[in-house]
mmCIF file of C-alpha atoms in Angstrom:
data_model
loop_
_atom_site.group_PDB
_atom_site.id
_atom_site.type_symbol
_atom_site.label_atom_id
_atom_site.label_comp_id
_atom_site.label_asym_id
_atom_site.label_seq_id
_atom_site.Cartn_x
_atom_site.Cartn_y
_atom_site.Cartn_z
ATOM 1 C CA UNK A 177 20.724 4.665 -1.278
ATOM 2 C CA UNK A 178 18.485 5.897 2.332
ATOM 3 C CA UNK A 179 14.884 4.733 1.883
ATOM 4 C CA UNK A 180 11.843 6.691 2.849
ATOM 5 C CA UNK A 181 12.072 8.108 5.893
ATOM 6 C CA UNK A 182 8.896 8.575 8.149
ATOM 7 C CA UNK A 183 9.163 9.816 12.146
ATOM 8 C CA UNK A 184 7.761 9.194 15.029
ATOM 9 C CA UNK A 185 7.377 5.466 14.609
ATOM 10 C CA UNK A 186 4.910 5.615 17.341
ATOM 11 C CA UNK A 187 2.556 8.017 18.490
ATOM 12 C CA UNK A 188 -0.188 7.526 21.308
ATOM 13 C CA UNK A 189 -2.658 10.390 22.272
ATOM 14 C CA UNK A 190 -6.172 10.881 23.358
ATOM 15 C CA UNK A 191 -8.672 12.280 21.196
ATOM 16 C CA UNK A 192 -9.242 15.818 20.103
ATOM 17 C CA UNK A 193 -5.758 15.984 20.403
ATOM 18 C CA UNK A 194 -3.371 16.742 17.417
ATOM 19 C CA UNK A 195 -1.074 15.396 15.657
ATOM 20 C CA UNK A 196 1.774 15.366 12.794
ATOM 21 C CA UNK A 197 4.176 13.002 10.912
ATOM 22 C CA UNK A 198 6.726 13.836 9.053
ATOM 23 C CA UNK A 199 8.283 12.009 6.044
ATOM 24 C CA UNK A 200 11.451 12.715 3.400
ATOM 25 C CA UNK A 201 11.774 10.778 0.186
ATOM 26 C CA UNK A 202 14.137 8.776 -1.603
ATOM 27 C CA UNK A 203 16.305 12.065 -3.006
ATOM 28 C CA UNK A 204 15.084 12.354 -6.416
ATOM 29 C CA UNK A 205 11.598 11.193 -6.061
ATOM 30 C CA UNK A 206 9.113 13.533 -7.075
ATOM 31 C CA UNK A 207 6.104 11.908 -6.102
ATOM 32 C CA UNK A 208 5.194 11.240 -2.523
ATOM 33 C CA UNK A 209 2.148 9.476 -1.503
ATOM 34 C CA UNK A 210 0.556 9.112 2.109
ATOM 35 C CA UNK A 211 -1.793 6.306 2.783
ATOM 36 C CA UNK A 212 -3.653 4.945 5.509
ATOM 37 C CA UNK A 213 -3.398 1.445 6.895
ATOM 38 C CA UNK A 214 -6.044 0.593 9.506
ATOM 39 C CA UNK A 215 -5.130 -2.929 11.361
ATOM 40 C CA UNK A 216 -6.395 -6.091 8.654
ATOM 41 C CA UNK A 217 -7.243 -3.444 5.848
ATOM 42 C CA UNK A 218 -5.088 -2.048 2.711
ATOM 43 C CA UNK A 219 -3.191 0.614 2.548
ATOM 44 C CA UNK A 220 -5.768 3.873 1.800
ATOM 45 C CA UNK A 221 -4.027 6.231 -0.314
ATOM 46 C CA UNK A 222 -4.867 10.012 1.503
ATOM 47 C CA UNK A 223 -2.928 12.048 -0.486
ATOM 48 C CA UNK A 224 -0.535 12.399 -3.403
ATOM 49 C CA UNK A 225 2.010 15.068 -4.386
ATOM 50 C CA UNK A 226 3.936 16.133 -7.302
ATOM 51 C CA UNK A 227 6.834 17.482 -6.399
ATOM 52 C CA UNK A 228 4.924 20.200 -4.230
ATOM 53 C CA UNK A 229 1.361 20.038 -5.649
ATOM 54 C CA UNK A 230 -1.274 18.138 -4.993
ATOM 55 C CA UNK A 231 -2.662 15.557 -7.721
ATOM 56 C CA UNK A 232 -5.426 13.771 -6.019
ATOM 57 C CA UNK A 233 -6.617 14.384 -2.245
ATOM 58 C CA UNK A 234 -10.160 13.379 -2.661
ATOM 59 C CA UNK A 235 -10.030 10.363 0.213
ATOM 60 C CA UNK A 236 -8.435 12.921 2.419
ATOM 61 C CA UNK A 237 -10.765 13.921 5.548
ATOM 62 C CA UNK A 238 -10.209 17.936 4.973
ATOM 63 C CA UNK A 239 -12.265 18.636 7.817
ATOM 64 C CA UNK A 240 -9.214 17.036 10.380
ATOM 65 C CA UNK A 241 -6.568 16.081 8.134
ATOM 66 C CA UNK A 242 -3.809 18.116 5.986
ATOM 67 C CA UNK A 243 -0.654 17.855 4.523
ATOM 68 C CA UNK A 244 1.990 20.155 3.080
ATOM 69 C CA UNK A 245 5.291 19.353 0.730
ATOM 70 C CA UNK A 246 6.328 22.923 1.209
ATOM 71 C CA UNK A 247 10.351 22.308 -0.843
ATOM 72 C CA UNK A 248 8.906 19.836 -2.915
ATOM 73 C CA UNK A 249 11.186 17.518 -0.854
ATOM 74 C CA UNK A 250 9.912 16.414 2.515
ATOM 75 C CA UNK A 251 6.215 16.213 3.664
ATOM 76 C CA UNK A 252 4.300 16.930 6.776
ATOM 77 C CA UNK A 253 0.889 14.945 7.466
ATOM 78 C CA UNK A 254 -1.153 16.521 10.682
ATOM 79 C CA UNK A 255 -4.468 15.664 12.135
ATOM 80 C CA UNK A 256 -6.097 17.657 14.537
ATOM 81 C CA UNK A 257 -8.634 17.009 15.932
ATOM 82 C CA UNK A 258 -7.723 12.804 16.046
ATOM 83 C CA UNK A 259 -10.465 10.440 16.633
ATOM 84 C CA UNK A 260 -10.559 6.673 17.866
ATOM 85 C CA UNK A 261 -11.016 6.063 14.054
ATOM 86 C CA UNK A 262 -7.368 7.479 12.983
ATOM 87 C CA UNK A 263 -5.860 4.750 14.967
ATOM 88 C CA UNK A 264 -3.691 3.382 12.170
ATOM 89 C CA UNK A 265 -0.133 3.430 10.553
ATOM 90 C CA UNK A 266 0.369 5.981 8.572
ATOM 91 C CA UNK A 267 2.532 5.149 5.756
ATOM 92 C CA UNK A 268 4.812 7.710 3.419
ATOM 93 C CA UNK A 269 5.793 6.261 0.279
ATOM 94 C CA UNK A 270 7.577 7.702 -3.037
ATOM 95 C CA UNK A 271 8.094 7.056 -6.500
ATOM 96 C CA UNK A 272 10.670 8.380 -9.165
ATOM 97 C CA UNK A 273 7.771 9.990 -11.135
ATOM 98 C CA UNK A 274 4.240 9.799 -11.570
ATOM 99 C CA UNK A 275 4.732 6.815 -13.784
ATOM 100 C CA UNK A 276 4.934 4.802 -10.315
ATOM 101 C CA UNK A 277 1.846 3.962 -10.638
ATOM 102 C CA UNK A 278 2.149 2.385 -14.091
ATOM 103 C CA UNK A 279 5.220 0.492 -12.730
ATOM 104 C CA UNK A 280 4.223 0.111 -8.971
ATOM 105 C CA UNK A 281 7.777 1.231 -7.827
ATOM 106 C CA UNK A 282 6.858 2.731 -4.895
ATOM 107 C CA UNK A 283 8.921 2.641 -2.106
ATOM 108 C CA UNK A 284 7.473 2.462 1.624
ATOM 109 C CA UNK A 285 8.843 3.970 5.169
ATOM 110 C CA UNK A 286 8.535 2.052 7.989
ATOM 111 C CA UNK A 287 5.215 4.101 8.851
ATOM 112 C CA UNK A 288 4.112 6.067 12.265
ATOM 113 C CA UNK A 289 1.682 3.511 14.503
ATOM 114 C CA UNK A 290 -1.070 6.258 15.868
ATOM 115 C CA UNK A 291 -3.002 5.135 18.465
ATOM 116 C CA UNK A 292 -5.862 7.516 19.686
ATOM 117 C CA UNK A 293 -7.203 6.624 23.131
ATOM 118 C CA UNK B 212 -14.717 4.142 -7.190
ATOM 119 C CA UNK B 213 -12.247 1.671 -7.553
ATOM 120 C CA UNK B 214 -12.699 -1.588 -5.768
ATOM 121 C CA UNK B 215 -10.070 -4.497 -5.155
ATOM 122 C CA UNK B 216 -11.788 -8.228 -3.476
ATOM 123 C CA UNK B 217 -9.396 -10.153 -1.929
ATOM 124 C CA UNK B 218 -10.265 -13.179 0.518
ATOM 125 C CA UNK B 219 -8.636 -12.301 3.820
ATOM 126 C CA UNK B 220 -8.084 -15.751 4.238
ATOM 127 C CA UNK B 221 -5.893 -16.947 6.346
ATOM 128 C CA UNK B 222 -4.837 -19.203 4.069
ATOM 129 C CA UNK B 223 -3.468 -22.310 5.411
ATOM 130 C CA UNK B 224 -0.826 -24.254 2.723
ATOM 131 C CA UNK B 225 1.985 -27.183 3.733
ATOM 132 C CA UNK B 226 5.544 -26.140 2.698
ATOM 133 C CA UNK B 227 6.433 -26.967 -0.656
ATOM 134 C CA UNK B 228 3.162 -26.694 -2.041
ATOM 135 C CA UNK B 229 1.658 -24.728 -4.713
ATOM 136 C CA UNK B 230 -0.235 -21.158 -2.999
ATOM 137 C CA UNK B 231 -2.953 -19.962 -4.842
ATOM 138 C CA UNK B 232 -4.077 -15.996 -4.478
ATOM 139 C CA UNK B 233 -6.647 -14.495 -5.761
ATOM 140 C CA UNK B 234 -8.074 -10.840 -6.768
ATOM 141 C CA UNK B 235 -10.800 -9.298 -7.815
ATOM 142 C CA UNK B 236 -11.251 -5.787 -8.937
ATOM 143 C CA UNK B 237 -14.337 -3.308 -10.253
ATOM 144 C CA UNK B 238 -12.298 -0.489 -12.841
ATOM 145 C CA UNK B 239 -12.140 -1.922 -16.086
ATOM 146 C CA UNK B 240 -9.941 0.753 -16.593
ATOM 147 C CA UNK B 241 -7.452 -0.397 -15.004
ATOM 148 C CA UNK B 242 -3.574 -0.588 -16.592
ATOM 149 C CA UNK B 243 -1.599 -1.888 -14.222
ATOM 150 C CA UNK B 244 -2.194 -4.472 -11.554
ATOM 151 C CA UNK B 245 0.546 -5.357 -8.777
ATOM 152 C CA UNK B 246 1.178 -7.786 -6.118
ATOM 153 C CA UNK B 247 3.178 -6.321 -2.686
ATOM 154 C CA UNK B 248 4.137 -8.431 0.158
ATOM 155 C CA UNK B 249 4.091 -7.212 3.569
ATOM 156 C CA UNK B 250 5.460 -9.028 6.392
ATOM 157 C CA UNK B 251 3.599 -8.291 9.947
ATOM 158 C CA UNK B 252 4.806 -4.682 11.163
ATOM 159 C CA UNK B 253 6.479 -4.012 7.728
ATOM 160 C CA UNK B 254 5.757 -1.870 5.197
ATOM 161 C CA UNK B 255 4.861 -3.059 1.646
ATOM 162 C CA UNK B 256 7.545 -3.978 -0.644
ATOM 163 C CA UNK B 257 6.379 -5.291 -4.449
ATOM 164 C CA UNK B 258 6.916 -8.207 -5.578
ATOM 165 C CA UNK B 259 5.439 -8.455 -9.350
ATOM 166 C CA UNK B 260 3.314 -6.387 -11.546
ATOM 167 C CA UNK B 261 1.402 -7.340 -14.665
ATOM 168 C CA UNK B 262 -0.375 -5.327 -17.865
ATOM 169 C CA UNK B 263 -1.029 -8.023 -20.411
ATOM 170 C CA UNK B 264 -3.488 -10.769 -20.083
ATOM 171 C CA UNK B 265 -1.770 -14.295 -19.540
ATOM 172 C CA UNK B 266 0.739 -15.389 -17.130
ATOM 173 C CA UNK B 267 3.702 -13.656 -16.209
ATOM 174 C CA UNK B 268 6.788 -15.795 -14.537
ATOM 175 C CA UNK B 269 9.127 -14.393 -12.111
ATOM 176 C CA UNK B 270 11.301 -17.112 -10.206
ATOM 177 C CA UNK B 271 8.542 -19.097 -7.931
ATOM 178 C CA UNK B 272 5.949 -16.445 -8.613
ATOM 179 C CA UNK B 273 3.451 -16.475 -11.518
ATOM 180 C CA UNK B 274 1.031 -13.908 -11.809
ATOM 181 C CA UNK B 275 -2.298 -13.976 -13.971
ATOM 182 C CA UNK B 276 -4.190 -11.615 -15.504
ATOM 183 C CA UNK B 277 -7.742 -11.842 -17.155
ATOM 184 C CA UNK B 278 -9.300 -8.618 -17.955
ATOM 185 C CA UNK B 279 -12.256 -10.058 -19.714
ATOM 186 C CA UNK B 280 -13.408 -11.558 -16.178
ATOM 187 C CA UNK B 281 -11.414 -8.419 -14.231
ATOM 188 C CA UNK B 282 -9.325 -11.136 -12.130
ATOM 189 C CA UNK B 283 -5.847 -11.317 -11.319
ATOM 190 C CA UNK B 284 -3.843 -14.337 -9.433
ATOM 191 C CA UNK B 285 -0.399 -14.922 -7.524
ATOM 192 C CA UNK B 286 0.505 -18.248 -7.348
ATOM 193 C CA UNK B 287 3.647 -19.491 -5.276
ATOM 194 C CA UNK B 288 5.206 -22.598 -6.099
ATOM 195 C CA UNK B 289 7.608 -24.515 -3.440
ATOM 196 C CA UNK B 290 6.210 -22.537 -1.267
ATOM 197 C CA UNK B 291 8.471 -21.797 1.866
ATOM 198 C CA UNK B 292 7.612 -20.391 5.790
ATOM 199 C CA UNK B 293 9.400 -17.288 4.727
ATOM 200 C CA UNK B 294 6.700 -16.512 2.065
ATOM 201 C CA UNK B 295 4.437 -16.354 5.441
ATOM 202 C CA UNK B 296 2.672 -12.690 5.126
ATOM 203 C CA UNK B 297 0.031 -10.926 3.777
ATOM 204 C CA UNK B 298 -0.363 -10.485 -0.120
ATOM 205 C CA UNK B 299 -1.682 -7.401 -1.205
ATOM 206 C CA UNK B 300 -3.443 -7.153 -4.602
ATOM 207 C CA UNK B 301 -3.277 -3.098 -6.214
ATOM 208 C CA UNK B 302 -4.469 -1.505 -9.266
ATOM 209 C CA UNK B 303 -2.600 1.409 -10.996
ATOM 210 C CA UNK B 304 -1.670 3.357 -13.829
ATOM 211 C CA UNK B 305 -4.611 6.421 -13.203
ATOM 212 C CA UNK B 306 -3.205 9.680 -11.679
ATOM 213 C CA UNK B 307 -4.843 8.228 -8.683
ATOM 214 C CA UNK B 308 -1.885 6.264 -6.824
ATOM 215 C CA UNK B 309 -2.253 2.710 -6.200
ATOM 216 C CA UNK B 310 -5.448 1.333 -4.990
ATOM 217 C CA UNK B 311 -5.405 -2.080 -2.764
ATOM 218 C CA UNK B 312 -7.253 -4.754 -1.786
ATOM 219 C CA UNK B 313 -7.562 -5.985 1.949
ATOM 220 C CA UNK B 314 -4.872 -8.504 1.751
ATOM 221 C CA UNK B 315 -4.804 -12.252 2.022
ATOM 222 C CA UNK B 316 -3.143 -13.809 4.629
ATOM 223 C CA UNK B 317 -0.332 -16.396 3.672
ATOM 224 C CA UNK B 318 0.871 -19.293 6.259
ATOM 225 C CA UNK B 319 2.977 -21.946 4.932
ATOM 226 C CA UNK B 320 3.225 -24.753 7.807
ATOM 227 C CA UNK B 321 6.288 -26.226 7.981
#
């Protein structure tokens, strides 16, 4: 079975600039989650869909940062514009159902490494 | 808010001995309460999770849970290098995803 799949695994650009990762699921997984690992912290959860709505975006900065499951299927984080704070990997992760977070089966990507200069 | 305390450690044990890791957390709320490894420049991958109060044994892993005093433990016997990462603690079971601590960081010295 593929895992979650997250591109690019690196990104560098300079602030002000923009930004955008994409992510698909584990086929079948209706819930997708996008959280926010600064270096020596947690992950941060940003945002978290249901198939294609949202259920909870409240730690996401709306004033810079958005994301879309259009299909339901794969998801599209952007940020524009970055600042020297978004410096971070960004991390897609997916669970069967909502009930992931009862069971904790979520399954990680590898992440995208943003650096803002 | 939720809140998760975890010491960031690093926390320095010799191989074969018994690793101790500890959590803190603020929503009494809370269901579910998990433990995730991650390896430097990995992504998380879980390891145990844990509703009930008392100990829960998986293999070399224990976990232990104590609502009343809102704490939760890993402990690691025979502990090996390979078990050399950072342990993340995480609440669940709210609409709200997964909520995690800082992480401790594990080395086992050969």
């Amino acid at each position: 079975e593929a895992g979650v799949a997250q591109s690019p695994r690196y990104k560098i650009i300079e602030k002000r600039q923009s930004v955008a990762f994409w992510c698909n699921p584990i086929s079948g997984h209706a819930t997708l989650y996008w959280y926010q690992q600064i270096l020596g912290q947690g992950p941060k959860l940003l945002i978290q869909f249901q198939n294609n709505g949202v259920v909870d975006d409240s730690q996401l900065p709306k004033d810079r940062f958005s994301a879309e499951r259009l299909k339901g299927v794969d998801s599209t984080l952007k940020i524009q514009p970055a600042k020297l704070e978004d410096s971070a990997v960004y991390l897609c992760a997916s669970s069967l159902d909502l009930a992931g977070t009862l069971t904790g089966e979520l399954f990680f990507g590898e992440g995208s490494r943003l650096t803002v200069l | 808010q939720k809140e998760v305390e975890q010491n960031s450690g690093p926390l320095s044990v010799p191989e074969g001995a018994i690793a101790s890791l500890n959590c803190t957390y603020s929503d009494r709320g809370s269901q579910s309460f998990f433990w995730y490894r991650q390896y430097s420049g990995k992504s998380p991958e879980l390891i145990m999770f844990i509703y009930s109060n008392g100990d829960k044994e998986d293999g070399r892993f224990t976990a232990q849970l104590n609502k009343a005093s809102q704490y939760v433990s890993l402990l690691i016997r025979d502990s090996q290098p390979s078990d050399s990462a950072t342990y993340l603690c995480a609440l669940g079971g709210g609409a709200d995803g997964l909520t995690f601590g800082k992480g401790t960081h594990l080395i086992i010295q050969p």
